[in-house]
Structure formats: structure tokens, C-alpha cells
Amino acid sequence: MVRDELKIKFEDIPPEGLDVSFEDRHGDLVRDCFPVRKPIRAKVHLARWGTSVKVTGRVETELSLPCDRCLEEFPFPVEEEINVLLEPVASVSRLKEEVCLSRDDLDVIFFDGETVEVDEVVREQILLAVPMRQLCKEDCKGLCPQCGENLNLKTCDCKREVKDSPFAILKKLVVSSR
Ligand SMILES: [Zn+2]
Ligand SMILES: [Zn+2]
């Protein structure tokens, strides 16, 4: 994948729009954040909207994320619809007024008005799909704070305090209020 080919001049977008699809086999687009387990495949359509560009399409890949609790890498499939409006920077003030109109389903990104960086748009959509809290599974047991054992795989003999539980403090409150 040559990223330069994904920098598209605004003036090169024909009136009927432009289809762009690409495969990023090694995940170069997000390499600085996460490794990929599957190629990034994206297919987008660029359409001029006055001086703005509407980008619609789809991106698929599978990231490898580290679990916040047990630190194991786990596969995280990404299948995102892309629905982005690129606004030229010069129209920022106008946009502020328009943004009040319901554009819930449309993300607005700014660009220089000349070059549509499809690679950056796709990259951002992938990163937005990553949750704040990354867990390999909802009930990941994490690591034992004393011996470091991955408690999903083994149990250990350490005495465990329940202070990690979000309910522990609640229990205390209930007890003291009696
Ligand atoms: Zn985990
Ligand atoms: Zn332990």
C-alpha cells in the first residue's frame, strides 16, 4: 500500500464522486498504536458537497489489543461504517452554527480544503472503534496482585482481599449504616 495514493486532491474528485478501496496488509495505518491480526480493508466513496467532501464506506480489520486486567493480547475485530464530512478549515466559523443541526450520524473532520487524506480518515475510524476499557472478556479475572498469576488460566493460593471489587466499599457502607 502506498499511502501517497490515498492523498486525493479535492479537484480530482469528479462530479459523480470517486471510489477508493485499498488493503493495508500489515496494518501500517495504525502501527504506532496497535498491531493488526488481519489486513485493514477499506472501501470508501468520496463525494463533493460544495467545498466539503463526504466520505462514506466501510473499514474492516482485526486489531490485537492488550487486556487492561490480564495484559494478554486479544483479538478485537473492527467493522466500522464510515460516515464522515470533511470540512475545509476556512469554514470553521460557519460550521459552528450548522453543527446544531442534527448531524448525529455524521462525524465532522477538518481538512485543508485541497487534499483528502483517505488514509487518515480510515485510521481515525479504526482508532475510534477501540473502547476506552479494553478487556479480553467481560469477566476477565486479571492477574493476582501478589504472585502475578493470570487468574484466567490458573488459580493461586494467595489470600485475596476483596477490596478490588466495586461492591466491597458498598458492603462497608451498608454495614456502617446499620
Ligand atoms: Zn484479560
Ligand atoms: Zn497469587
mmCIF file of C-alpha atoms and ligand atoms in Angstrom:
data_model
loop_
_atom_site.group_PDB
_atom_site.id
_atom_site.type_symbol
_atom_site.label_atom_id
_atom_site.label_comp_id
_atom_site.label_asym_id
_atom_site.label_seq_id
_atom_site.Cartn_x
_atom_site.Cartn_y
_atom_site.Cartn_z
ATOM 1 C CA MET A 1 0.000 0.000 0.000
ATOM 2 C CA VAL A 2 1.368 3.374 -0.943
ATOM 3 C CA ARG A 3 -0.070 5.989 1.350
ATOM 4 C CA ASP A 4 0.567 8.778 -1.126
ATOM 5 C CA GLU A 5 -2.040 7.215 -3.394
ATOM 6 C CA LEU A 6 -4.577 7.788 -0.649
ATOM 7 C CA LYS A 7 -3.994 11.524 -0.585
ATOM 8 C CA ILE A 8 -6.558 12.690 -3.077
ATOM 9 C CA LYS A 9 -6.737 16.189 -4.475
ATOM 10 C CA PHE A 10 -10.099 17.816 -3.996
ATOM 11 C CA GLU A 11 -10.054 18.952 -7.624
ATOM 12 C CA ASP A 12 -9.538 15.367 -8.794
ATOM 13 C CA ILE A 13 -12.853 14.239 -7.359
ATOM 14 C CA PRO A 14 -15.252 14.110 -10.306
ATOM 15 C CA PRO A 15 -18.857 15.329 -10.003
ATOM 16 C CA GLU A 16 -20.112 11.760 -9.766
ATOM 17 C CA GLY A 17 -17.743 11.037 -6.897
ATOM 18 C CA LEU A 18 -14.780 8.741 -6.554
ATOM 19 C CA ASP A 19 -14.497 5.202 -5.242
ATOM 20 C CA VAL A 20 -11.340 4.331 -3.363
ATOM 21 C CA SER A 21 -10.582 0.921 -1.955
ATOM 22 C CA PHE A 22 -7.366 -0.396 -0.537
ATOM 23 C CA GLU A 23 -5.826 -3.120 1.516
ATOM 24 C CA ASP A 24 -3.201 -2.448 4.128
ATOM 25 C CA ARG A 25 -1.890 -5.904 4.750
ATOM 26 C CA HIS A 26 0.471 -5.153 7.599
ATOM 27 C CA GLY A 27 -1.567 -2.510 9.342
ATOM 28 C CA ASP A 28 0.835 0.344 8.615
ATOM 29 C CA LEU A 29 -2.004 2.801 9.160
ATOM 30 C CA VAL A 30 -2.289 2.034 12.860
ATOM 31 C CA ARG A 31 1.142 0.545 13.502
ATOM 32 C CA ASP A 32 2.086 3.240 16.010
ATOM 33 C CA CYS A 33 -0.954 2.319 18.140
ATOM 34 C CA PHE A 34 -1.811 -1.359 17.716
ATOM 35 C CA PRO A 35 -0.666 -4.378 15.740
ATOM 36 C CA VAL A 36 -3.212 -5.948 13.390
ATOM 37 C CA ARG A 37 -4.077 -9.615 13.093
ATOM 38 C CA LYS A 38 -5.839 -9.202 9.778
ATOM 39 C CA PRO A 39 -5.284 -6.779 6.908
ATOM 40 C CA ILE A 40 -7.063 -3.458 7.015
ATOM 41 C CA ARG A 41 -9.567 -3.418 4.176
ATOM 42 C CA ALA A 42 -11.327 -0.206 3.348
ATOM 43 C CA LYS A 43 -13.744 0.861 0.679
ATOM 44 C CA VAL A 44 -14.899 4.445 0.564
ATOM 45 C CA HIS A 45 -16.768 6.775 -1.700
ATOM 46 C CA LEU A 46 -15.779 10.423 -1.880
ATOM 47 C CA ALA A 47 -18.390 12.951 -2.931
ATOM 48 C CA ARG A 48 -18.088 16.684 -3.167
ATOM 49 C CA TRP A 49 -20.503 18.708 -1.097
ATOM 50 C CA GLY A 50 -19.754 22.256 -2.100
ATOM 51 C CA THR A 51 -16.308 22.844 -0.674
ATOM 52 C CA SER A 52 -16.671 19.853 1.667
ATOM 53 C CA VAL A 53 -16.158 16.192 0.967
ATOM 54 C CA LYS A 54 -18.440 13.474 2.195
ATOM 55 C CA VAL A 55 -16.696 10.178 2.830
ATOM 56 C CA THR A 56 -18.854 7.095 3.186
ATOM 57 C CA GLY A 57 -17.877 3.472 3.240
ATOM 58 C CA ARG A 58 -16.591 0.736 5.409
ATOM 59 C CA VAL A 59 -13.429 -0.497 7.050
ATOM 60 C CA GLU A 60 -12.647 -3.929 8.418
ATOM 61 C CA THR A 61 -9.700 -5.346 10.255
ATOM 62 C CA GLU A 62 -8.789 -7.175 13.417
ATOM 63 C CA LEU A 63 -6.589 -5.478 15.962
ATOM 64 C CA SER A 64 -4.550 -7.041 18.702
ATOM 65 C CA LEU A 65 -5.249 -5.220 21.950
ATOM 66 C CA PRO A 66 -3.643 -5.718 25.354
ATOM 67 C CA CYS A 67 -6.174 -6.577 28.065
ATOM 68 C CA ASP A 68 -6.273 -3.938 30.804
ATOM 69 C CA ARG A 69 -6.554 -6.598 33.504
ATOM 70 C CA CYS A 70 -4.520 -9.643 32.482
ATOM 71 C CA LEU A 71 -2.243 -7.908 29.937
ATOM 72 C CA GLU A 72 -2.769 -10.725 27.415
ATOM 73 C CA GLU A 73 -3.182 -9.649 23.802
ATOM 74 C CA PHE A 74 -6.609 -10.434 22.468
ATOM 75 C CA PRO A 75 -8.216 -10.154 19.028
ATOM 76 C CA PHE A 76 -10.526 -7.208 18.556
ATOM 77 C CA PRO A 77 -12.488 -7.251 15.301
ATOM 78 C CA VAL A 78 -13.267 -3.877 13.774
ATOM 79 C CA GLU A 79 -16.102 -3.448 11.324
ATOM 80 C CA GLU A 80 -16.921 0.210 11.079
ATOM 81 C CA GLU A 81 -19.186 2.148 8.827
ATOM 82 C CA ILE A 82 -17.528 5.335 7.671
ATOM 83 C CA ASN A 83 -19.703 8.397 7.520
ATOM 84 C CA VAL A 84 -17.553 11.474 7.702
ATOM 85 C CA LEU A 85 -17.832 15.011 6.454
ATOM 86 C CA LEU A 86 -14.558 16.743 5.731
ATOM 87 C CA GLU A 87 -14.988 20.474 6.159
ATOM 88 C CA PRO A 88 -12.384 22.893 4.849
ATOM 89 C CA VAL A 89 -10.727 24.718 7.738
ATOM 90 C CA ALA A 90 -11.815 28.090 6.361
ATOM 91 C CA SER A 91 -15.444 27.243 7.064
ATOM 92 C CA VAL A 92 -14.992 26.520 10.751
ATOM 93 C CA SER A 93 -16.990 29.516 11.923
ATOM 94 C CA ARG A 94 -19.847 28.727 9.569
ATOM 95 C CA LEU A 95 -19.769 25.167 10.751
ATOM 96 C CA LYS A 96 -20.246 26.128 14.372
ATOM 97 C CA GLU A 97 -23.693 27.406 13.521
ATOM 98 C CA GLU A 98 -24.584 24.468 11.354
ATOM 99 C CA VAL A 99 -23.388 21.890 13.799
ATOM 100 C CA CYS A 100 -26.527 22.486 15.822
ATOM 101 C CA LEU A 101 -28.498 20.898 13.030
ATOM 102 C CA SER A 102 -28.828 17.230 13.658
ATOM 103 C CA ARG A 103 -25.800 15.565 12.226
ATOM 104 C CA ASP A 104 -25.701 12.769 14.708
ATOM 105 C CA ASP A 105 -24.801 10.165 12.158
ATOM 106 C CA LEU A 106 -22.059 12.205 10.603
ATOM 107 C CA ASP A 107 -18.606 12.856 12.044
ATOM 108 C CA VAL A 108 -17.043 16.126 11.043
ATOM 109 C CA ILE A 109 -13.315 16.318 10.437
ATOM 110 C CA PHE A 110 -11.440 19.321 9.124
ATOM 111 C CA PHE A 111 -9.109 19.321 6.166
ATOM 112 C CA ASP A 112 -7.082 21.928 4.315
ATOM 113 C CA GLY A 113 -9.642 22.152 1.523
ATOM 114 C CA GLU A 114 -7.210 20.738 -1.005
ATOM 115 C CA THR A 115 -6.157 17.240 -0.110
ATOM 116 C CA VAL A 116 -8.408 14.471 1.152
ATOM 117 C CA GLU A 117 -6.278 12.144 3.238
ATOM 118 C CA VAL A 118 -8.240 8.944 2.934
ATOM 119 C CA ASP A 119 -5.622 7.067 4.928
ATOM 120 C CA GLU A 120 -6.033 9.453 7.872
ATOM 121 C CA VAL A 121 -9.831 9.229 7.740
ATOM 122 C CA VAL A 122 -9.722 5.439 7.799
ATOM 123 C CA ARG A 123 -7.084 5.392 10.525
ATOM 124 C CA GLU A 124 -9.192 7.634 12.721
ATOM 125 C CA GLN A 125 -12.274 5.463 12.269
ATOM 126 C CA ILE A 126 -10.340 2.378 13.332
ATOM 127 C CA LEU A 127 -8.935 4.077 16.432
ATOM 128 C CA LEU A 128 -12.368 5.419 17.359
ATOM 129 C CA ALA A 129 -13.662 1.848 17.392
ATOM 130 C CA VAL A 130 -11.293 0.892 20.208
ATOM 131 C CA PRO A 131 -13.059 1.057 23.570
ATOM 132 C CA MET A 132 -11.614 3.044 26.482
ATOM 133 C CA ARG A 133 -11.558 -0.073 28.606
ATOM 134 C CA GLN A 134 -10.012 -2.997 26.794
ATOM 135 C CA LEU A 135 -10.895 -6.352 28.264
ATOM 136 C CA CYS A 136 -10.168 -9.740 26.722
ATOM 137 C CA LYS A 137 -13.556 -10.770 28.093
ATOM 138 C CA GLU A 138 -16.131 -9.070 30.272
ATOM 139 C CA ASP A 139 -15.316 -11.238 33.298
ATOM 140 C CA CYS A 140 -11.541 -11.340 32.887
ATOM 141 C CA LYS A 141 -10.141 -12.271 36.298
ATOM 142 C CA GLY A 142 -6.897 -10.403 35.717
ATOM 143 C CA LEU A 143 -3.581 -11.034 37.425
ATOM 144 C CA CYS A 144 -3.108 -11.924 41.062
ATOM 145 C CA PRO A 145 -1.757 -8.743 42.669
ATOM 146 C CA GLN A 146 0.601 -10.819 44.820
ATOM 147 C CA CYS A 147 2.069 -13.570 42.646
ATOM 148 C CA GLY A 148 1.184 -12.221 39.228
ATOM 149 C CA GLU A 149 -0.520 -15.404 38.086
ATOM 150 C CA ASN A 150 -3.012 -14.989 35.254
ATOM 151 C CA LEU A 151 -6.142 -15.989 37.126
ATOM 152 C CA ASN A 152 -7.976 -16.842 33.905
ATOM 153 C CA LEU A 153 -5.581 -19.746 33.426
ATOM 154 C CA LYS A 154 -4.785 -20.839 36.976
ATOM 155 C CA THR A 155 -5.825 -20.183 40.491
ATOM 156 C CA CYS A 156 -3.211 -19.410 43.089
ATOM 157 C CA ASP A 157 -3.058 -19.856 46.838
ATOM 158 C CA CYS A 158 -2.628 -16.221 47.710
ATOM 159 C CA LYS A 159 -5.145 -14.808 50.155
ATOM 160 C CA ARG A 160 -7.150 -12.322 48.199
ATOM 161 C CA GLU A 161 -8.741 -9.264 49.675
ATOM 162 C CA VAL A 162 -11.980 -8.182 48.177
ATOM 163 C CA LYS A 163 -11.031 -4.523 48.062
ATOM 164 C CA ASP A 164 -10.761 -4.667 44.270
ATOM 165 C CA SER A 165 -14.431 -5.427 43.992
ATOM 166 C CA PRO A 166 -16.571 -2.380 43.293
ATOM 167 C CA PHE A 167 -19.062 -3.819 45.759
ATOM 168 C CA ALA A 168 -16.613 -4.023 48.637
ATOM 169 C CA ILE A 169 -16.983 -0.369 49.519
ATOM 170 C CA LEU A 170 -20.724 -0.673 49.149
ATOM 171 C CA LYS A 171 -20.748 -3.533 51.607
ATOM 172 C CA LYS A 172 -18.823 -1.418 54.078
ATOM 173 C CA LEU A 173 -21.286 1.425 53.723
ATOM 174 C CA VAL A 174 -24.224 -0.859 54.286
ATOM 175 C CA VAL A 175 -22.611 -2.311 57.387
ATOM 176 C CA SER A 176 -21.726 1.038 58.890
ATOM 177 C CA SER A 177 -25.152 2.486 58.288
ATOM 178 C CA ARG A 178 -26.764 -0.131 60.419
HETATM 179 ZN ZN ZN B 1 -7.892 -10.209 30.309
HETATM 180 ZN ZN ZN B 2 -1.441 -15.260 43.685
#
